Amino acid sequence: MTEVRALNKREHSLTKKKLEEFHDGKMLDAYLYFGAYVSGNATSFTVWVPDVRNVSVICTAPDEGREQHVPMEQLPEDPTIWRVEIDRQLSGFTYEYEIETNEGERLRKTDPFARAAEYRPQTRSIVRGAPEHRWSEAALRQKEIQNDNHLEKPMAIYEVHIGTWKRKANGDFLTYKELVDELIPYVKEQGFTHIEIMPITEHPLDESWGYQTTGFFAATSRFGTEDELKYFIDKCAQHGVGLFLDWVPGHFCVDAHALANFNGSLLYEEPRPARRMNPDWGTLNFDVQKGEVISFIFSSAHYWLEEFKFDGVRMDAVVNLLFIPNVRDRPHNDEGADFLRKLTTALRERHPDKLLIAEDAWHFPGVTKDVAEGGLGFHYKWNFGWMNDVQRYMEAPPEKRPSLHEKINFSLMYHYEARYISTLSHDEVSAGKGSLLHKMAGTFEEQLQQLRLLYGFWITHPGKKLLFMGQEFGEPGGWEGRKPLDWEALEQPEFQQMAAFIRELLAFYKTEPALFELDDERRGFQWLDADNAEQSVASFIRRGHNEPDDCIVICNFSNQDYPDFPVGLPASGTYEEVFSTTRLISEGNESRGMNKTHAKKIPMHDQAYSMVIDLPALSMSVWKRQQDGSERN
């Protein structure tokens, strides 16, 4: 293939200080020093493989089957690191490492720091040259302000699995570039403020949805190249759409070509057998006490935030770090919690403008508190408790809901212990669980009513918002992770109306400060009546910074109309219904404000005033006090 250069000519030099950072678990930019790099007419390969006899890199030219083995050398100052520099520009070549163990076994492994990999089912790493994408000034400006004052801004996240959101007519995946013309306009039209992409780190199996990762620095080749992904991210920013990456910090794929038994023994994986494997997922847990592994994981997170400029990361399955895995009563895992504190501290220091979101399915204390206060340092966590309780409630027939009423009000017992995102995620519609629509009880029309009611309660409940793709139009089938959404359903008026309803609901949400300004402050929420189990009604006040923004929310979860229903009010004046799940502008109404009433000086629900309204079955409505100065007792 050509001559091998001397080791001291590599531009990204692993100095003594850098080596110490790597081994001590303090390196955030390890991808600049490990992996394959092209510099001028030379290509270098660097890999950490301790305690082995030999390491070679096997390179193959594009569209050729002939392999060339090039021996690598140990760094004189660090024999755990192997490196070679080849006097040739190898962009586009595939490569693997061949590792000879001390027992004489020869293993072929992909590069842990590879920035690209072959299209599945092939698995070899690919040499990439310098990125060609240049970020637009508009995108860079937007990135600087995207998360400013995020606690007091609306956040409605559209969770997307790129491989099954939509496909071409022939069944092929949409590319990152094609998503610019397909996904971004759709998200903008529907009214979402952010996109959260399910893992796009390289993975061998489509059905893993990206959570069984083999390439922690490689954007999967299913949808295009690194530069094409950056183009998509750039365009999202230009359109003001925030972008989060679903990222897996704690576990990795068991496939033999990747990290598992990388040097013929346990290198990246948890050394204790009882904690090593995740039987439900078929993955291996990282050794989060080993310095080199810590540097590897930290650098992956930094890579996506720094090089791809995502606005934040949602960290998957932190429960497996916060609690000792494979133990029924789930005792706290101090090692994993300490690892997460170090991770969030490092990322917040380097990326103070990015958001860190935890998927903690259990109730670990202090997830969203600052590390200095004894917390874990995340900005938000998914509210699994709310999601599970509310869905169990909504799945029950209306006549059984009185006995389950605590499922509606319990979340406010703990909501202000953390900063939450109210999620209706892929977890609720995958693996044969069915769609949200078909989880609702009753006739098809009643299911549609109840889904609108669920969404109304979701949008008015404290917390930022997340909705999984397809649920915005009531996708009739569950998500299988293998085929695209049922877009043909949108040819039917019922699903068109559901999509229109979500557009109106999100537009309403974004214009009502009371629904987002004080999401994480107790003064932003007050129950009017939390305990009306008999009628299955919940009513409350959402507040913003300014009193005129106060919203009175009434949710009727029963299938009974309640004429002359009394509701407590905090002040006198004229109140107007400004939103209702039973009435859509798109259905021909000129205005939402069709219902008005005057507060009476009759105490109700610990308030000095009250109103009497007709409350439709299976409905959510929002009322506001008119600010024209008129009052009538």
XYZ file of C-alpha atoms in Angstrom:
633
model
C 0.000 0.000 0.000
C 2.962 2.230 0.679
C 5.390 3.266 3.150
C 4.717 3.672 6.864
C 5.768 6.962 8.358
C 7.607 7.496 11.618
C 5.387 7.806 14.654
C 6.488 11.297 15.622
C 4.942 13.011 12.608
C 1.309 12.840 13.623
C -0.364 16.233 13.997
C -2.722 15.280 16.867
C 0.048 14.347 19.247
C -0.769 12.414 22.400
C 1.355 14.421 24.784
C 2.126 13.284 28.298
C -0.661 15.541 29.581
C -3.166 14.144 27.089
C -2.226 10.568 27.949
C -2.761 11.309 31.628
C -6.181 12.822 30.861
C -7.166 9.766 28.842
C -6.143 7.237 31.458
C -7.578 9.286 34.344
C -11.021 9.639 32.742
C -10.729 13.381 32.183
C -10.523 13.565 28.389
C -13.443 15.022 26.439
C -11.850 15.175 22.998
C -10.343 11.701 22.648
C -11.784 11.445 19.127
C -9.159 13.995 18.026
C -6.353 11.625 19.032
C -7.785 8.157 18.414
C -9.263 6.629 15.289
C -8.397 7.230 11.647
C -7.295 10.672 10.471
C -6.278 11.964 7.063
C -3.707 14.759 7.016
C -2.443 15.872 3.644
C -1.273 12.762 1.818
C -1.016 10.637 4.951
C -3.474 8.626 7.033
C -2.922 7.688 10.669
C -4.606 5.072 12.867
C -4.509 5.078 16.667
C -6.220 2.621 19.008
C -6.122 1.753 22.709
C -5.565 -1.999 23.125
C -3.724 -2.977 26.310
C -2.286 -6.389 27.107
C -2.048 -7.947 23.623
C 0.769 -9.277 21.422
C 0.195 -7.378 18.210
C -2.210 -5.058 16.446
C -2.530 -4.441 12.691
C -4.858 -2.296 10.648
C -6.491 -4.021 7.668
C -7.359 -1.554 4.899
C -9.436 -2.191 1.793
C -9.863 0.190 -1.121
C -13.426 1.115 -2.145
C -15.012 -1.511 -4.395
C -12.034 -3.826 -4.007
C -11.798 -7.077 -2.097
C -8.033 -7.095 -1.614
C -6.998 -6.411 1.962
C -3.697 -4.972 3.063
C -2.427 -5.643 6.568
C -0.259 -2.943 8.076
C 1.418 -3.654 11.439
C 0.974 -1.036 14.117
C 3.475 -0.050 16.804
C 3.101 0.693 20.465
C 3.757 4.234 21.558
C 7.160 4.252 23.267
C 5.731 6.296 26.128
C 2.533 4.211 26.419
C 2.512 0.574 25.248
C -1.302 0.324 25.688
C -1.756 2.544 22.623
C -0.992 1.338 19.108
C -0.440 3.597 16.141
C 0.633 3.696 12.525
C 0.869 6.441 9.916
C 0.602 5.423 6.279
C 2.050 7.602 3.549
C -1.170 7.665 1.526
C -4.512 9.435 1.541
C -7.034 6.696 2.374
C -10.351 8.560 2.463
C -13.166 6.148 1.626
C -11.166 3.034 2.491
C -12.743 0.534 4.855
C -10.663 -0.765 7.728
C -10.614 -3.022 10.763
C -8.109 -3.744 13.476
C -6.704 -7.234 13.767
C -5.756 -7.895 17.364
C -3.596 -10.839 18.391
C -4.254 -11.718 22.010
C -1.646 -13.053 24.406
C -3.162 -16.498 23.859
C -2.615 -16.243 20.109
C -6.259 -15.670 19.144
C -6.808 -13.221 16.277
C -9.769 -10.865 16.547
C -11.147 -8.464 13.964
C -12.596 -5.310 15.481
C -14.096 -2.110 14.195
C -12.571 1.143 15.388
C -14.191 2.393 18.625
C -13.543 5.973 17.456
C -14.561 5.509 13.809
C -16.527 8.434 12.384
C -18.263 6.279 9.779
C -19.128 2.649 9.135
C -20.382 0.510 6.279
C -24.062 0.125 5.555
C -25.508 -2.821 7.429
C -25.120 -5.800 7.330
C -21.477 -4.917 6.632
C -19.663 -3.637 9.685
C -16.209 -2.318 8.815
C -15.158 1.191 9.733
C -14.609 3.818 7.023
C -11.811 6.389 6.813
C -13.287 9.861 6.544
C -11.428 12.936 5.404
C -11.911 16.359 6.913
C -15.600 17.387 7.109
C -16.657 19.604 4.225
C -19.747 21.185 5.775
C -19.432 24.839 6.770
C -21.966 26.077 9.286
C -24.081 29.015 8.174
C -23.897 32.216 10.169
C -27.661 32.055 10.716
C -27.378 28.591 12.243
C -24.493 29.569 14.514
C -26.393 32.618 15.758
C -29.469 30.499 16.465
C -27.397 27.908 18.307
C -26.165 30.611 20.665
C -29.677 31.582 21.729
C -31.710 28.401 21.199
C -31.759 27.448 24.871
C -31.752 30.923 26.396
C -34.201 31.172 29.290
C -35.460 27.677 28.433
C -37.229 27.240 31.769
C -39.676 29.996 30.904
C -40.174 29.218 27.222
C -42.557 26.762 25.555
C -41.005 23.446 24.618
C -42.945 20.952 22.508
C -40.655 18.147 21.347
C -41.427 15.861 18.404
C -39.737 12.492 19.026
C -38.655 10.921 15.737
C -37.227 7.609 14.618
C -35.774 8.600 11.271
C -35.895 5.117 9.796
C -39.646 4.744 10.204
C -41.019 8.293 10.197
C -41.416 8.198 6.440
C -39.813 6.298 3.571
C -39.463 6.615 -0.174
C -41.923 4.901 -2.486
C -39.488 2.019 -3.029
C -39.058 1.491 0.721
C -35.632 3.123 1.006
C -34.786 5.357 3.941
C -34.983 9.119 3.619
C -31.528 10.668 3.791
C -30.481 13.386 6.194
C -30.623 15.836 3.291
C -34.086 14.710 2.214
C -35.338 15.238 5.760
C -34.663 18.942 5.280
C -37.509 19.156 2.781
C -39.755 16.594 4.482
C -39.375 16.697 8.270
C -38.524 20.316 9.021
C -41.556 21.839 7.228
C -43.825 19.244 8.811
C -42.572 19.958 12.322
C -42.914 23.704 11.754
C -46.434 23.341 10.363
C -47.591 21.187 13.261
C -46.175 23.679 15.755
C -43.444 21.723 17.535
C -40.509 23.722 18.848
C -37.947 20.884 18.939
C -37.100 17.543 17.370
C -35.626 14.693 19.381
C -33.952 12.094 17.170
C -33.834 8.549 18.475
C -30.247 7.212 18.388
C -28.416 7.633 15.103
C -25.122 6.314 16.418
C -24.178 3.319 14.301
C -25.934 0.061 15.134
C -26.242 -3.295 13.352
C -29.938 -4.068 13.852
C -32.774 -1.838 12.656
C -35.134 -3.258 15.269
C -32.896 -2.057 18.095
C -34.016 1.503 17.161
C -30.389 2.582 17.639
C -30.163 1.758 21.338
C -27.753 -1.162 20.795
C -24.835 0.953 19.686
C -21.608 -0.213 18.048
C -20.285 3.149 16.802
C -20.374 5.887 19.421
C -18.771 8.455 17.083
C -20.357 7.378 13.782
C -23.632 8.710 12.434
C -25.321 5.649 10.975
C -24.772 5.221 7.252
C -28.463 4.297 6.815
C -29.328 7.935 6.255
C -26.202 9.438 4.704
C -22.862 10.961 5.613
C -21.537 13.086 8.443
C -21.701 16.191 6.253
C -25.294 15.481 5.237
C -26.303 15.166 8.889
C -24.645 18.488 9.638
C -26.545 20.016 6.719
C -29.820 18.821 8.268
C -28.852 20.195 11.679
C -27.857 23.509 10.091
C -31.229 23.803 8.382
C -33.111 22.981 11.600
C -31.321 25.869 13.286
C -32.043 28.242 10.400
C -35.740 27.443 10.844
C -35.562 27.952 14.605
C -36.156 24.276 15.405
C -34.206 22.961 18.394
C -32.610 19.538 18.007
C -31.882 16.953 20.701
C -29.999 13.684 20.223
C -31.069 10.526 22.014
C -27.729 9.134 23.209
C -26.784 5.974 25.105
C -24.183 6.515 27.853
C -24.321 3.330 29.888
C -24.399 0.219 27.707
C -23.326 -1.097 24.307
C -24.002 -3.798 21.722
C -22.753 -7.353 22.308
C -21.826 -7.976 18.661
C -18.342 -9.488 18.353
C -17.070 -7.014 15.765
C -17.358 -4.036 18.134
C -16.471 -3.250 21.758
C -17.317 -6.579 23.393
C -14.148 -8.420 24.549
C -12.191 -5.927 22.521
C -8.740 -7.242 23.449
C -9.885 -10.794 24.041
C -10.956 -10.013 27.574
C -13.154 -7.522 29.412
C -11.927 -4.093 28.360
C -14.924 -1.779 28.011
C -17.465 -3.884 29.903
C -18.398 -4.046 33.573
C -16.040 -6.585 35.234
C -18.557 -7.985 37.748
C -20.596 -10.785 36.150
C -23.812 -9.979 38.017
C -23.786 -6.384 36.747
C -22.403 -6.917 33.258
C -25.321 -8.004 31.071
C -28.752 -6.507 30.464
C -30.900 -9.552 29.629
C -33.907 -7.499 28.518
C -31.891 -5.451 26.041
C -29.129 -7.865 25.097
C -26.447 -5.281 25.860
C -23.354 -4.987 28.052
C -22.856 -2.307 30.680
C -19.779 -0.093 30.531
C -17.130 -0.172 33.227
C -17.763 3.365 34.454
C -14.924 3.212 36.964
C -12.186 2.667 34.350
C -10.537 5.920 33.320
C -10.118 5.094 29.637
C -13.757 4.007 29.328
C -14.893 7.187 31.063
C -12.860 9.269 28.599
C -14.408 7.296 25.730
C -17.983 7.950 26.888
C -17.370 11.592 27.814
C -15.757 12.207 24.439
C -18.721 10.712 22.600
C -21.130 13.127 24.257
C -18.792 16.055 23.651
C -18.356 14.995 20.014
C -22.065 15.249 19.194
C -22.462 18.570 20.984
C -19.258 20.140 19.688
C -18.898 18.818 16.161
C -22.589 18.444 15.278
C -23.934 21.245 17.466
C -26.976 19.434 18.792
C -28.853 21.632 21.246
C -28.771 18.918 23.873
C -28.747 15.208 24.557
C -31.370 12.938 26.062
C -29.474 10.234 27.907
C -31.103 6.853 27.579
C -31.562 4.351 30.418
C -29.749 6.231 33.168
C -31.735 3.962 35.490
C -29.143 1.313 34.696
C -26.472 3.602 36.090
C -28.424 4.972 39.032
C -29.553 1.581 40.313
C -27.578 -1.656 40.523
C -28.705 -3.699 37.506
C -30.234 -7.159 37.764
C -31.234 -6.734 41.411
C -34.965 -6.951 42.079
C -35.211 -4.223 44.739
C -32.926 -1.875 42.762
C -30.547 -0.461 45.398
C -28.869 2.834 44.532
C -25.651 2.548 42.545
C -23.241 5.131 43.951
C -20.655 4.360 41.264
C -23.067 5.071 38.436
C -24.427 8.215 40.082
C -20.876 9.512 40.575
C -20.119 8.815 36.910
C -23.185 10.798 35.821
C -22.233 13.715 38.078
C -18.794 13.834 36.486
C -20.351 13.593 33.017
C -22.903 16.380 33.492
C -20.313 18.575 35.217
C -17.872 18.186 32.332
C -20.531 18.798 29.680
C -22.016 21.822 31.429
C -18.570 23.370 31.773
C -17.768 22.884 28.087
C -21.312 23.422 26.777
C -23.176 25.762 29.133
C -25.715 26.506 26.379
C -26.750 22.853 25.853
C -29.528 20.937 27.637
C -29.041 17.581 29.347
C -32.145 15.403 29.681
C -32.342 12.182 31.688
C -34.509 9.165 30.976
C -34.868 8.012 34.580
C -37.706 5.528 34.812
C -37.275 5.232 38.589
C -37.458 7.877 41.267
C -33.811 8.714 41.967
C -33.468 11.866 44.105
C -31.933 15.063 42.787
C -31.651 14.170 39.105
C -32.235 17.783 38.009
C -30.513 19.481 40.937
C -27.084 21.011 40.442
C -24.142 18.822 41.340
C -22.997 21.476 43.816
C -26.276 20.911 45.667
C -25.843 17.134 45.730
C -27.813 16.494 42.540
C -26.910 14.841 39.241
C -26.802 18.011 37.148
C -29.429 17.340 34.477
C -31.685 20.142 33.265
C -34.784 17.944 32.810
C -35.974 14.375 33.243
C -38.810 12.480 31.601
C -41.895 12.189 33.794
C -42.517 8.469 33.554
C -44.775 8.508 36.600
C -47.201 10.948 34.991
C -47.080 9.087 31.678
C -47.848 5.699 33.203
C -50.525 6.945 35.607
C -52.428 8.995 33.062
C -52.400 6.265 30.444
C -53.655 3.678 32.901
C -56.431 6.096 33.807
C -57.372 6.877 30.206
C -57.363 3.201 29.219
C -60.007 2.471 31.866
C -63.675 2.756 30.840
C -65.169 6.009 32.172
C -67.361 4.184 34.675
C -64.239 2.752 36.363
C -62.322 6.014 36.535
C -63.661 7.213 39.925
C -61.690 4.450 41.644
C -58.538 5.493 39.761
C -58.820 9.243 40.293
C -55.478 9.476 42.107
C -53.791 8.637 38.798
C -54.808 12.101 37.625
C -53.747 14.172 40.616
C -50.825 12.229 42.110
C -48.164 13.757 39.856
C -48.561 17.119 41.563
C -47.419 15.520 44.809
C -43.873 15.264 43.420
C -43.768 17.482 40.335
C -41.769 20.270 41.960
C -39.063 17.951 43.245
C -37.525 18.002 39.754
C -37.828 19.688 36.361
C -39.907 17.442 34.158
C -40.815 16.819 30.553
C -44.335 15.401 30.264
C -43.777 12.629 27.760
C -46.008 10.569 25.512
C -43.087 8.713 23.990
C -42.269 5.731 21.796
C -42.273 3.537 24.911
C -46.068 3.817 25.073
C -46.835 2.684 21.522
C -44.075 0.152 20.762
C -43.694 -3.596 21.204
C -47.320 -4.442 20.554
C -48.791 -1.869 22.949
C -50.906 -0.281 20.239
C -51.443 3.388 19.438
C -52.599 5.970 21.943
C -55.860 6.261 20.026
C -56.757 2.595 20.306
C -55.864 2.490 23.987
C -58.836 4.726 24.660
C -62.092 3.016 25.660
C -65.398 3.173 23.794
C -66.479 3.689 20.217
C -64.177 5.149 17.580
C -65.751 8.586 18.067
C -65.289 8.305 21.830
C -61.692 7.258 21.316
C -61.088 10.401 19.261
C -62.714 12.549 21.952
C -60.637 10.966 24.659
C -57.390 11.326 22.739
C -58.092 15.053 22.365
C -58.863 15.167 26.079
C -55.597 13.375 26.879
C -53.677 15.862 24.760
C -55.500 18.757 26.395
C -54.542 17.524 29.844
C -50.961 16.911 28.628
C -50.569 20.448 27.323
C -52.025 22.131 30.439
C -50.218 19.943 32.989
C -46.966 21.524 34.278
C -43.792 20.458 32.504
C -42.304 20.746 29.038
C -43.857 18.487 26.366
C -42.808 15.524 24.208
C -44.935 13.574 21.728
C -43.837 10.592 19.659
C -44.214 10.759 15.899
C -47.540 9.727 14.418
C -49.509 10.385 17.566
C -50.091 13.945 16.376
C -52.595 12.627 13.817
C -53.808 9.680 15.893
C -51.805 7.037 14.005
C -54.143 4.035 14.220
C -51.521 1.299 14.514
C -48.834 0.755 17.126
C -45.212 1.439 16.228
C -43.161 -1.624 15.354
C -39.870 0.013 14.432
C -39.834 -1.718 11.047
C -42.229 0.126 8.757
C -43.112 3.792 8.286
C -46.034 5.553 9.885
C -49.471 5.016 8.388
C -49.554 8.261 6.425
C -52.479 6.950 4.383
C -54.613 7.425 7.490
C -54.368 11.173 6.856
C -56.578 10.685 3.826
C -59.445 10.128 6.271
C -61.176 13.195 7.762
C -60.965 11.951 11.363
C -57.168 11.844 11.260
C -56.959 15.121 9.351
C -58.992 16.698 12.131
C -56.698 15.221 14.786
C -53.664 16.704 13.058
C -55.482 20.054 12.842
C -56.355 19.785 16.528
C -52.689 19.299 17.474
C -51.724 22.308 15.354
C -54.277 24.432 17.184
C -53.372 22.995 20.573
C -49.661 23.717 20.133
C -50.367 27.169 18.751
C -52.512 27.866 21.826
C -49.807 26.483 24.146
C -47.108 28.704 22.678
C -49.202 31.855 23.083
C -50.249 31.279 26.711
C -47.405 32.149 29.124
C -49.290 30.566 32.032
C -48.748 27.164 30.403
C -44.949 27.357 30.393
C -43.432 30.313 32.266
C -43.569 28.769 35.750
C -43.430 25.075 34.875
C -40.991 24.332 37.670
C -42.351 26.712 40.324
C -45.167 25.867 42.709
C -46.778 29.276 42.267
C -47.426 28.342 38.637
C -50.082 25.766 39.578
C -53.034 25.665 41.951
C -55.704 23.026 42.272
C -59.282 24.197 42.244
C -60.639 20.703 42.775
C -58.231 17.780 42.726
C -60.550 15.268 44.378
C -63.768 15.174 42.386
C -63.504 11.441 41.822
C -67.261 10.885 41.729
C -67.696 13.031 38.625
C -64.179 12.333 37.252
C -63.433 16.046 36.930
C -60.155 17.830 37.661
C -59.878 21.614 37.679
C -56.906 23.863 38.334
C -55.282 27.233 37.661
C -52.113 27.667 35.602
C -50.255 30.900 36.265
C -47.512 32.895 34.598
C -45.627 35.931 35.796
C -48.557 38.235 35.099
C -52.016 37.792 36.634
C -53.904 38.526 33.371
C -52.321 35.384 31.882
C -53.955 33.054 34.428
C -55.734 30.073 32.851
C -58.603 28.153 34.452
C -58.484 24.535 33.243
C -61.410 22.098 33.600
C -61.025 18.447 32.519
C -64.087 16.207 32.427
C -62.894 12.605 32.161
C -66.399 11.163 32.441
C -68.746 10.352 29.573
C -71.462 12.500 31.167
C -72.400 16.086 30.311
C -72.640 18.289 33.400
C -74.972 21.281 32.921
C -74.651 24.130 35.421
C -71.270 22.945 36.656
C -69.745 25.284 39.309
C -66.063 26.283 39.124
C -64.173 28.460 41.617
C -62.531 31.639 40.341
C -59.805 33.817 41.868
C -61.262 37.186 40.823
C -64.385 38.918 39.632
C -65.060 39.839 36.018
C -66.064 38.259 32.736
C -64.537 34.918 31.847
C -64.202 33.608 28.321
C -63.622 30.080 27.101
C -60.441 30.399 25.040
C -59.877 26.745 24.200
C -61.944 23.583 24.114
C -61.142 20.083 22.916
C -64.718 19.792 21.666
C -64.511 22.683 19.218
C -62.030 23.389 16.439
C -61.524 26.524 14.383
C -60.702 24.210 11.486
C -64.230 22.814 11.735
C -65.696 26.172 10.841
C -65.863 28.116 14.111
C -64.843 31.729 13.678
C -63.667 32.129 17.234
C -62.897 30.083 20.272
C -64.481 32.702 22.491
C -68.029 31.539 21.929
C -68.747 30.947 25.619
C -68.599 33.715 28.177
C -69.835 34.029 31.707
C -69.618 36.425 34.640
C -68.049 35.580 37.961
C -70.463 35.585 40.891
C -69.407 36.459 44.386
C -70.184 32.947 45.544
C -67.193 31.171 47.148
C -66.207 27.860 45.618
C -63.066 25.704 45.717
C -61.433 28.031 48.272
C -61.860 30.935 45.870
C -63.890 34.082 46.522
C -65.779 33.863 43.229
C -67.233 31.218 40.961
C -68.903 30.636 37.624
C -71.412 28.100 36.365
C -70.806 26.474 32.980
C -72.085 23.643 30.848
C -69.323 21.040 30.976
C -69.353 18.585 28.028
C -68.416 14.941 28.468
C -64.838 13.905 27.718
C -63.588 17.448 27.342
C -60.894 19.885 28.413
C -61.569 23.608 28.352
C -59.521 26.667 29.279
C -61.059 29.898 30.551
C -59.493 33.318 30.997
C -60.625 36.548 32.599
C -61.239 39.277 30.064
C -59.041 42.319 30.543
C -61.469 45.025 29.440
C -62.007 46.320 32.949
C -65.612 45.131 33.142
C -66.800 43.429 36.315
C -70.147 42.054 37.357
C -70.875 40.355 40.662
